[in-house]
PDB file of C-alpha atoms in Angstrom:
ATOM      1  CA  UNK A1026     -13.870  34.862  20.920  1.00 57.00           C
ATOM      2  CA  UNK A1027     -10.945  33.286  23.770  1.00 68.00           C
ATOM      3  CA  UNK A1028      -9.230  29.819  23.233  1.00 84.00           C
ATOM      4  CA  UNK A1029     -10.571  27.194  25.233  1.00 95.00           C
ATOM      5  CA  UNK A1030      -8.492  27.102  28.210  1.00 96.00           C
ATOM      6  CA  UNK A1031      -6.444  24.153  29.066  1.00 97.00           C
ATOM      7  CA  UNK A1032      -3.160  22.949  31.498  1.00 96.00           C
ATOM      8  CA  UNK A1033      -0.287  23.577  29.875  1.00 95.00           C
ATOM      9  CA  UNK A1034       1.118  20.239  30.833  1.00 97.00           C
ATOM     10  CA  UNK A1035       0.232  17.331  32.293  1.00 98.00           C
ATOM     11  CA  UNK A1036       2.462  13.727  33.064  1.00 97.00           C
ATOM     12  CA  UNK A1037       2.119  10.290  34.307  1.00 96.00           C
ATOM     13  CA  UNK A1038       3.678   7.171  34.386  1.00 97.00           C
ATOM     14  CA  UNK A1039       3.218   3.977  32.050  1.00 97.00           C
ATOM     15  CA  UNK A1040       0.039   2.159  32.700  1.00 97.00           C
ATOM     16  CA  UNK A1041      -1.025   5.113  34.617  1.00 97.00           C
ATOM     17  CA  UNK A1042      -4.350   6.857  33.392  1.00 97.00           C
ATOM     18  CA  UNK A1043      -4.738  10.886  33.180  1.00 98.00           C
ATOM     19  CA  UNK A1044      -7.067  13.239  32.294  1.00 98.00           C
ATOM     20  CA  UNK A1045      -6.743  16.908  30.325  1.00 98.00           C
ATOM     21  CA  UNK A1046      -9.841  18.993  31.008  1.00 98.00           C
ATOM     22  CA  UNK A1047     -10.310  21.983  28.495  1.00 98.00           C
ATOM     23  CA  UNK A1048     -12.727  24.820  29.654  1.00 97.00           C
ATOM     24  CA  UNK A1049     -14.871  26.919  27.841  1.00 96.00           C
ATOM     25  CA  UNK A1050     -18.287  28.838  28.544  1.00 96.00           C
ATOM     26  CA  UNK A1051     -22.038  28.087  27.846  1.00 95.00           C
ATOM     27  CA  UNK A1052     -21.235  29.468  24.068  1.00 94.00           C
ATOM     28  CA  UNK A1053     -19.373  26.989  23.226  1.00 94.00           C
ATOM     29  CA  UNK A1054     -18.394  23.617  25.213  1.00 96.00           C
ATOM     30  CA  UNK A1055     -21.478  23.752  27.185  1.00 96.00           C
ATOM     31  CA  UNK A1056     -23.674  24.776  24.500  1.00 95.00           C
ATOM     32  CA  UNK A1057     -22.666  22.010  22.001  1.00 94.00           C
ATOM     33  CA  UNK A1058     -21.407  18.660  21.613  1.00 94.00           C
ATOM     34  CA  UNK A1059     -19.279  19.239  19.324  1.00 95.00           C
ATOM     35  CA  UNK A1060     -16.243  18.642  21.164  1.00 97.00           C
ATOM     36  CA  UNK A1061     -13.397  17.083  19.631  1.00 97.00           C
ATOM     37  CA  UNK A1062      -9.807  16.065  20.545  1.00 98.00           C
ATOM     38  CA  UNK A1063      -6.730  15.820  18.451  1.00 98.00           C
ATOM     39  CA  UNK A1064      -3.397  14.164  19.386  1.00 98.00           C
ATOM     40  CA  UNK A1065      -0.464  15.923  17.666  1.00 97.00           C
ATOM     41  CA  UNK A1066       3.191  14.773  17.910  1.00 97.00           C
ATOM     42  CA  UNK A1067       6.240  16.850  16.989  1.00 95.00           C
ATOM     43  CA  UNK A1068       6.501  18.419  13.609  1.00 94.00           C
ATOM     44  CA  UNK A1069       3.138  15.990  12.503  1.00 96.00           C
ATOM     45  CA  UNK A1070      -0.394  17.652  11.909  1.00 96.00           C
ATOM     46  CA  UNK A1071      -3.309  17.126  14.341  1.00 96.00           C
ATOM     47  CA  UNK A1072      -5.155  13.509  14.328  1.00 97.00           C
ATOM     48  CA  UNK A1073      -8.422  13.180  15.492  1.00 97.00           C
ATOM     49  CA  UNK A1074      -8.620  11.029  19.196  1.00 97.00           C
ATOM     50  CA  UNK A1075     -12.374  12.047  19.937  1.00 97.00           C
ATOM     51  CA  UNK A1076     -15.636  13.974  18.288  1.00 96.00           C
ATOM     52  CA  UNK A1077     -18.904  14.955  19.481  1.00 96.00           C
ATOM     53  CA  UNK A1078     -17.287  14.615  22.800  1.00 96.00           C
ATOM     54  CA  UNK A1079     -16.986  10.795  23.210  1.00 97.00           C
ATOM     55  CA  UNK A1080     -16.941   9.107  20.003  1.00 96.00           C
ATOM     56  CA  UNK A1081     -13.674   7.487  18.771  1.00 96.00           C
ATOM     57  CA  UNK A1082     -13.068   7.312  15.079  1.00 94.00           C
ATOM     58  CA  UNK A1083     -12.189   3.681  13.651  1.00 94.00           C
ATOM     59  CA  UNK A1084      -8.965   2.952  14.369  1.00 95.00           C
ATOM     60  CA  UNK A1085      -7.981   5.253  17.760  1.00 97.00           C
ATOM     61  CA  UNK A1086      -7.689   2.997  21.094  1.00 96.00           C
ATOM     62  CA  UNK A1087     -10.411   2.539  23.644  1.00 96.00           C
ATOM     63  CA  UNK A1088      -7.941   3.933  26.161  1.00 98.00           C
ATOM     64  CA  UNK A1089      -8.703   7.237  25.098  1.00 98.00           C
ATOM     65  CA  UNK A1090     -12.425   8.537  26.127  1.00 98.00           C
ATOM     66  CA  UNK A1091     -13.771  11.295  26.526  1.00 98.00           C
ATOM     67  CA  UNK A1092     -16.482  13.201  28.445  1.00 97.00           C
ATOM     68  CA  UNK A1093     -18.201  16.900  29.224  1.00 97.00           C
ATOM     69  CA  UNK A1094     -19.844  18.671  32.416  1.00 97.00           C
ATOM     70  CA  UNK A1095     -21.406  22.148  31.995  1.00 97.00           C
ATOM     71  CA  UNK A1096     -18.609  23.922  30.682  1.00 97.00           C
ATOM     72  CA  UNK A1097     -15.931  21.534  30.817  1.00 98.00           C
ATOM     73  CA  UNK A1098     -14.734  18.427  28.781  1.00 98.00           C
ATOM     74  CA  UNK A1099     -12.118  15.900  29.519  1.00 98.00           C
ATOM     75  CA  UNK A1100     -10.276  13.369  28.141  1.00 98.00           C
ATOM     76  CA  UNK A1101      -8.766  10.617  29.726  1.00 98.00           C
ATOM     77  CA  UNK A1102      -6.017   8.399  28.659  1.00 98.00           C
ATOM     78  CA  UNK A1103      -5.691   5.140  30.552  1.00 97.00           C
ATOM     79  CA  UNK A1104      -3.287   2.830  30.588  1.00 97.00           C
ATOM     80  CA  UNK A1105      -0.448   5.552  29.482  1.00 97.00           C
ATOM     81  CA  UNK A1106       2.110   4.154  26.866  1.00 97.00           C
ATOM     82  CA  UNK A1107       5.216   6.324  25.409  1.00 97.00           C
ATOM     83  CA  UNK A1108       3.823   6.344  22.339  1.00 97.00           C
ATOM     84  CA  UNK A1109       1.043   8.900  24.096  1.00 97.00           C
ATOM     85  CA  UNK A1110       3.456  11.324  24.995  1.00 98.00           C
ATOM     86  CA  UNK A1111       2.275  14.257  22.762  1.00 97.00           C
ATOM     87  CA  UNK A1112       0.507  17.926  22.444  1.00 97.00           C
ATOM     88  CA  UNK A1113      -3.514  17.443  22.757  1.00 97.00           C
ATOM     89  CA  UNK A1114      -5.750  20.110  21.862  1.00 97.00           C
ATOM     90  CA  UNK A1115      -9.891  20.642  22.307  1.00 97.00           C
ATOM     91  CA  UNK A1116     -11.836  22.169  19.982  1.00 97.00           C
ATOM     92  CA  UNK A1117     -15.465  22.955  20.054  1.00 96.00           C
ATOM     93  CA  UNK A1118     -18.300  25.167  17.980  1.00 94.00           C
ATOM     94  CA  UNK A1119     -19.198  28.326  18.824  1.00 92.00           C
ATOM     95  CA  UNK A1120     -21.692  31.289  16.328  1.00 88.00           C
ATOM     96  CA  UNK A1121     -20.388  29.796  13.505  1.00 88.00           C
ATOM     97  CA  UNK A1122     -17.057  29.319  14.023  1.00 92.00           C
ATOM     98  CA  UNK A1123     -14.841  27.209  15.751  1.00 95.00           C
ATOM     99  CA  UNK A1124     -12.704  27.595  18.609  1.00 95.00           C
ATOM    100  CA  UNK A1125      -9.250  25.542  20.383  1.00 96.00           C
ATOM    101  CA  UNK A1126      -7.447  25.049  23.048  1.00 96.00           C
ATOM    102  CA  UNK A1127      -4.031  26.166  23.936  1.00 94.00           C
ATOM    103  CA  UNK A1128      -2.965  22.287  24.204  1.00 95.00           C
ATOM    104  CA  UNK A1129      -1.569  20.246  26.947  1.00 96.00           C
ATOM    105  CA  UNK A1130       1.794  18.711  26.732  1.00 97.00           C
ATOM    106  CA  UNK A1131       1.332  15.243  27.960  1.00 98.00           C
ATOM    107  CA  UNK A1132       5.069  13.442  29.385  1.00 97.00           C
ATOM    108  CA  UNK A1133       5.204  10.284  30.012  1.00 97.00           C
ATOM    109  CA  UNK A1134       7.742   9.702  32.933  1.00 92.00           C
TER     110      UNK A1134
ATOM    111  CA  UNK B 194      -7.002   6.217   0.430  1.00 95.00           C
ATOM    112  CA  UNK B 195      -7.839  10.271   1.727  1.00 96.00           C
ATOM    113  CA  UNK B 196      -4.998  12.663   0.997  1.00 97.00           C
ATOM    114  CA  UNK B 197      -5.162  16.353   1.344  1.00 98.00           C
ATOM    115  CA  UNK B 198      -1.412  17.106   0.193  1.00 98.00           C
ATOM    116  CA  UNK B 199      -0.401  20.770   0.641  1.00 98.00           C
ATOM    117  CA  UNK B 200       1.791  23.217  -1.403  1.00 97.00           C
ATOM    118  CA  UNK B 201       4.977  23.737   0.030  1.00 97.00           C
ATOM    119  CA  UNK B 202       6.753  26.597   2.501  1.00 97.00           C
ATOM    120  CA  UNK B 203       6.651  30.054   1.540  1.00 97.00           C
ATOM    121  CA  UNK B 204       8.520  33.594   2.921  1.00 97.00           C
ATOM    122  CA  UNK B 205       6.891  36.971   1.808  1.00 97.00           C
ATOM    123  CA  UNK B 206       7.145  39.683   2.839  1.00 97.00           C
ATOM    124  CA  UNK B 207       5.332  42.148   5.374  1.00 97.00           C
ATOM    125  CA  UNK B 208       2.455  43.654   3.606  1.00 97.00           C
ATOM    126  CA  UNK B 209       2.352  40.854   1.011  1.00 98.00           C
ATOM    127  CA  UNK B 210       0.083  38.017  -0.119  1.00 98.00           C
ATOM    128  CA  UNK B 211       0.504  34.624   0.272  1.00 98.00           C
ATOM    129  CA  UNK B 212      -1.490  31.573  -1.257  1.00 98.00           C
ATOM    130  CA  UNK B 213      -1.453  28.058   0.069  1.00 98.00           C
ATOM    131  CA  UNK B 214      -3.311  25.022  -1.833  1.00 98.00           C
ATOM    132  CA  UNK B 215      -4.578  21.658  -0.911  1.00 98.00           C
ATOM    133  CA  UNK B 216      -4.768  18.918  -3.256  1.00 98.00           C
ATOM    134  CA  UNK B 217      -7.534  16.262  -2.410  1.00 98.00           C
ATOM    135  CA  UNK B 218      -7.524  12.694  -3.355  1.00 97.00           C
ATOM    136  CA  UNK B 219      -8.937   9.583  -2.678  1.00 97.00           C
ATOM    137  CA  UNK B 220     -12.367  10.315  -1.702  1.00 97.00           C
ATOM    138  CA  UNK B 221     -15.201  12.657  -3.405  1.00 97.00           C
ATOM    139  CA  UNK B 222     -14.148  16.170  -3.269  1.00 97.00           C
ATOM    140  CA  UNK B 223     -17.403  17.815  -3.238  1.00 95.00           C
ATOM    141  CA  UNK B 224     -19.107  15.534  -0.443  1.00 95.00           C
ATOM    142  CA  UNK B 225     -16.558  17.017   2.292  1.00 96.00           C
ATOM    143  CA  UNK B 226     -15.945  20.870   3.543  1.00 96.00           C
ATOM    144  CA  UNK B 227     -12.623  21.984   3.651  1.00 97.00           C
ATOM    145  CA  UNK B 228     -11.474  23.931   6.491  1.00 98.00           C
ATOM    146  CA  UNK B 229      -8.105  26.406   7.278  1.00 98.00           C
ATOM    147  CA  UNK B 230      -6.197  25.971  10.651  1.00 98.00           C
ATOM    148  CA  UNK B 231      -3.522  27.412  11.263  1.00 97.00           C
ATOM    149  CA  UNK B 232      -0.852  27.131  14.026  1.00 96.00           C
ATOM    150  CA  UNK B 233       1.410  29.820  15.278  1.00 93.00           C
ATOM    151  CA  UNK B 234       3.962  30.426  18.239  1.00 88.00           C
ATOM    152  CA  UNK B 235       1.882  33.376  19.736  1.00 79.00           C
ATOM    153  CA  UNK B 236      -1.580  32.262  18.944  1.00 81.00           C
ATOM    154  CA  UNK B 237      -1.250  28.790  18.907  1.00 86.00           C
ATOM    155  CA  UNK B 238      -3.935  26.944  16.493  1.00 93.00           C
ATOM    156  CA  UNK B 239      -6.828  28.962  15.133  1.00 95.00           C
ATOM    157  CA  UNK B 240      -9.558  28.266  12.974  1.00 96.00           C
ATOM    158  CA  UNK B 241      -9.323  30.609  10.052  1.00 97.00           C
ATOM    159  CA  UNK B 242     -12.415  29.724   8.131  1.00 97.00           C
ATOM    160  CA  UNK B 243     -14.088  27.186   5.185  1.00 97.00           C
ATOM    161  CA  UNK B 244     -14.917  26.381   2.005  1.00 97.00           C
ATOM    162  CA  UNK B 245     -17.747  24.256   0.554  1.00 96.00           C
ATOM    163  CA  UNK B 246     -16.342  22.499  -2.675  1.00 96.00           C
ATOM    164  CA  UNK B 247     -19.651  21.761  -3.801  1.00 95.00           C
ATOM    165  CA  UNK B 248     -21.032  25.090  -3.711  1.00 95.00           C
ATOM    166  CA  UNK B 249     -18.318  27.691  -2.942  1.00 94.00           C
ATOM    167  CA  UNK B 250     -19.933  28.767  -0.406  1.00 96.00           C
ATOM    168  CA  UNK B 251     -17.299  30.400   2.419  1.00 97.00           C
ATOM    169  CA  UNK B 252     -17.814  31.322   6.333  1.00 96.00           C
ATOM    170  CA  UNK B 253     -14.301  33.089   7.344  1.00 97.00           C
ATOM    171  CA  UNK B 254     -13.703  33.829  10.915  1.00 95.00           C
ATOM    172  CA  UNK B 255     -14.098  37.486  11.895  1.00 94.00           C
ATOM    173  CA  UNK B 256     -10.395  37.646  12.816  1.00 93.00           C
ATOM    174  CA  UNK B 257      -9.409  36.941   9.005  1.00 96.00           C
ATOM    175  CA  UNK B 258     -12.694  38.241   7.414  1.00 96.00           C
ATOM    176  CA  UNK B 259     -11.042  40.975   5.670  1.00 96.00           C
ATOM    177  CA  UNK B 260      -7.965  39.545   3.856  1.00 97.00           C
ATOM    178  CA  UNK B 261      -8.309  35.896   3.424  1.00 98.00           C
ATOM    179  CA  UNK B 262      -9.612  34.525   0.254  1.00 98.00           C
ATOM    180  CA  UNK B 263     -10.622  30.583   0.696  1.00 98.00           C
ATOM    181  CA  UNK B 264     -11.602  29.177  -3.274  1.00 97.00           C
ATOM    182  CA  UNK B 265     -11.970  25.881  -4.791  1.00 97.00           C
ATOM    183  CA  UNK B 266     -11.316  24.286  -8.200  1.00 96.00           C
ATOM    184  CA  UNK B 267     -13.406  21.217  -8.325  1.00 96.00           C
ATOM    185  CA  UNK B 268     -11.526  20.160 -11.675  1.00 96.00           C
ATOM    186  CA  UNK B 269      -8.584  20.081  -9.784  1.00 96.00           C
ATOM    187  CA  UNK B 270      -9.931  18.587  -6.627  1.00 97.00           C
ATOM    188  CA  UNK B 271      -7.884  21.725  -5.096  1.00 98.00           C
ATOM    189  CA  UNK B 272      -8.688  24.333  -2.134  1.00 98.00           C
ATOM    190  CA  UNK B 273      -6.923  27.508  -1.829  1.00 98.00           C
ATOM    191  CA  UNK B 274      -6.549  30.086   0.992  1.00 98.00           C
ATOM    192  CA  UNK B 275      -4.879  33.630   0.001  1.00 98.00           C
ATOM    193  CA  UNK B 276      -3.963  35.884   2.758  1.00 98.00           C
ATOM    194  CA  UNK B 277      -2.953  39.273   2.234  1.00 98.00           C
ATOM    195  CA  UNK B 278      -1.768  42.319   4.122  1.00 97.00           C
ATOM    196  CA  UNK B 279       0.650  39.815   5.844  1.00 98.00           C
ATOM    197  CA  UNK B 280       2.096  40.590   8.764  1.00 96.00           C
ATOM    198  CA  UNK B 281       4.858  38.847  11.294  1.00 94.00           C
ATOM    199  CA  UNK B 282       2.469  37.298  13.607  1.00 93.00           C
ATOM    200  CA  UNK B 283       0.857  35.424  10.188  1.00 95.00           C
ATOM    201  CA  UNK B 284       3.940  33.339  10.305  1.00 96.00           C
ATOM    202  CA  UNK B 285       2.702  29.819  11.174  1.00 96.00           C
ATOM    203  CA  UNK B 286       2.022  26.676  10.143  1.00 97.00           C
ATOM    204  CA  UNK B 287      -1.260  26.239   7.751  1.00 98.00           C
ATOM    205  CA  UNK B 288      -3.274  23.147   7.805  1.00 98.00           C
ATOM    206  CA  UNK B 289      -6.045  22.317   5.577  1.00 98.00           C
ATOM    207  CA  UNK B 290      -8.560  19.834   6.986  1.00 98.00           C
ATOM    208  CA  UNK B 291     -11.602  17.724   6.034  1.00 97.00           C
ATOM    209  CA  UNK B 292     -15.030  18.043   8.146  1.00 96.00           C
ATOM    210  CA  UNK B 293     -16.957  14.936   7.726  1.00 92.00           C
ATOM    211  CA  UNK B 294     -20.631  15.670   8.738  1.00 85.00           C
ATOM    212  CA  UNK B 295     -21.591  18.985  10.628  1.00 76.00           C
ATOM    213  CA  UNK B 296     -20.574  18.945  13.502  1.00 86.00           C
ATOM    214  CA  UNK B 297     -16.353  19.491  13.786  1.00 85.00           C
ATOM    215  CA  UNK B 298     -15.155  16.345  12.829  1.00 91.00           C
ATOM    216  CA  UNK B 299     -11.627  17.017  11.209  1.00 95.00           C
ATOM    217  CA  UNK B 300     -11.177  13.972  10.299  1.00 95.00           C
ATOM    218  CA  UNK B 301      -8.013  14.127   7.346  1.00 97.00           C
ATOM    219  CA  UNK B 302      -5.282  17.023   7.523  1.00 98.00           C
ATOM    220  CA  UNK B 303      -2.976  18.218   5.384  1.00 98.00           C
ATOM    221  CA  UNK B 304       0.886  17.676   6.023  1.00 98.00           C
ATOM    222  CA  UNK B 305       0.953  21.363   6.435  1.00 97.00           C
ATOM    223  CA  UNK B 306       2.156  24.373   4.876  1.00 98.00           C
ATOM    224  CA  UNK B 307       5.003  26.821   6.848  1.00 98.00           C
ATOM    225  CA  UNK B 308       4.583  30.713   6.016  1.00 97.00           C
ATOM    226  CA  UNK B 309       7.082  32.961   7.160  1.00 97.00           C
ATOM    227  CA  UNK B 310       6.692  36.545   7.057  1.00 96.00           C
ATOM    228  CA  UNK B 311      10.374  38.540   6.999  1.00 95.00           C
ATOM    229  CA  UNK B 312      11.090  41.259   5.387  1.00 93.00           C
TER     230      UNK B 312
END
């Protein structure tokens, strides 16, 4: 099973919005509503930001939102802040196992 | 509060085995499946498998099926992951994470355990 495909990097200025894509197949992203997104700062463990495509855990800012269309899921961050600079990973269920994306480095300019 | 505290860094020789522990606290240990995920420079984040603390049932990723063993000690509320036949590309940070529900909601993570494979 191949990893899910994410852009290596995205950037944006404070206050702007950015979107990170996560492309899989009908066997994973397109076939299940089990897509999650994680934020990871250097040297830290991943932090759950979105689960089940578009749900936010308690405590996560509403500036973070998720969606899915076909085999591609997306994470949108609005009103970019300096603290959002981090790596972001998607994950999806597939055939009794889990896949992760390669990760996207978000730079806040 | 929910915490997953992992064992410390390890250095192991090629061909050897390593065992990483994950001590859970702040919640009912038997109520949540524990997954193991590693993050290395070559393969990024990789899901390795899960153990059900309540039943002891396990599910391993095909890639690790022959080399990994996941167990739990309910009296100590601790999960363990042992990887054998270590190779240089097994050098990675190994994480345990709790799944809330059954839809990949990995809501709490351990701090990570660095395993370095070197001769």
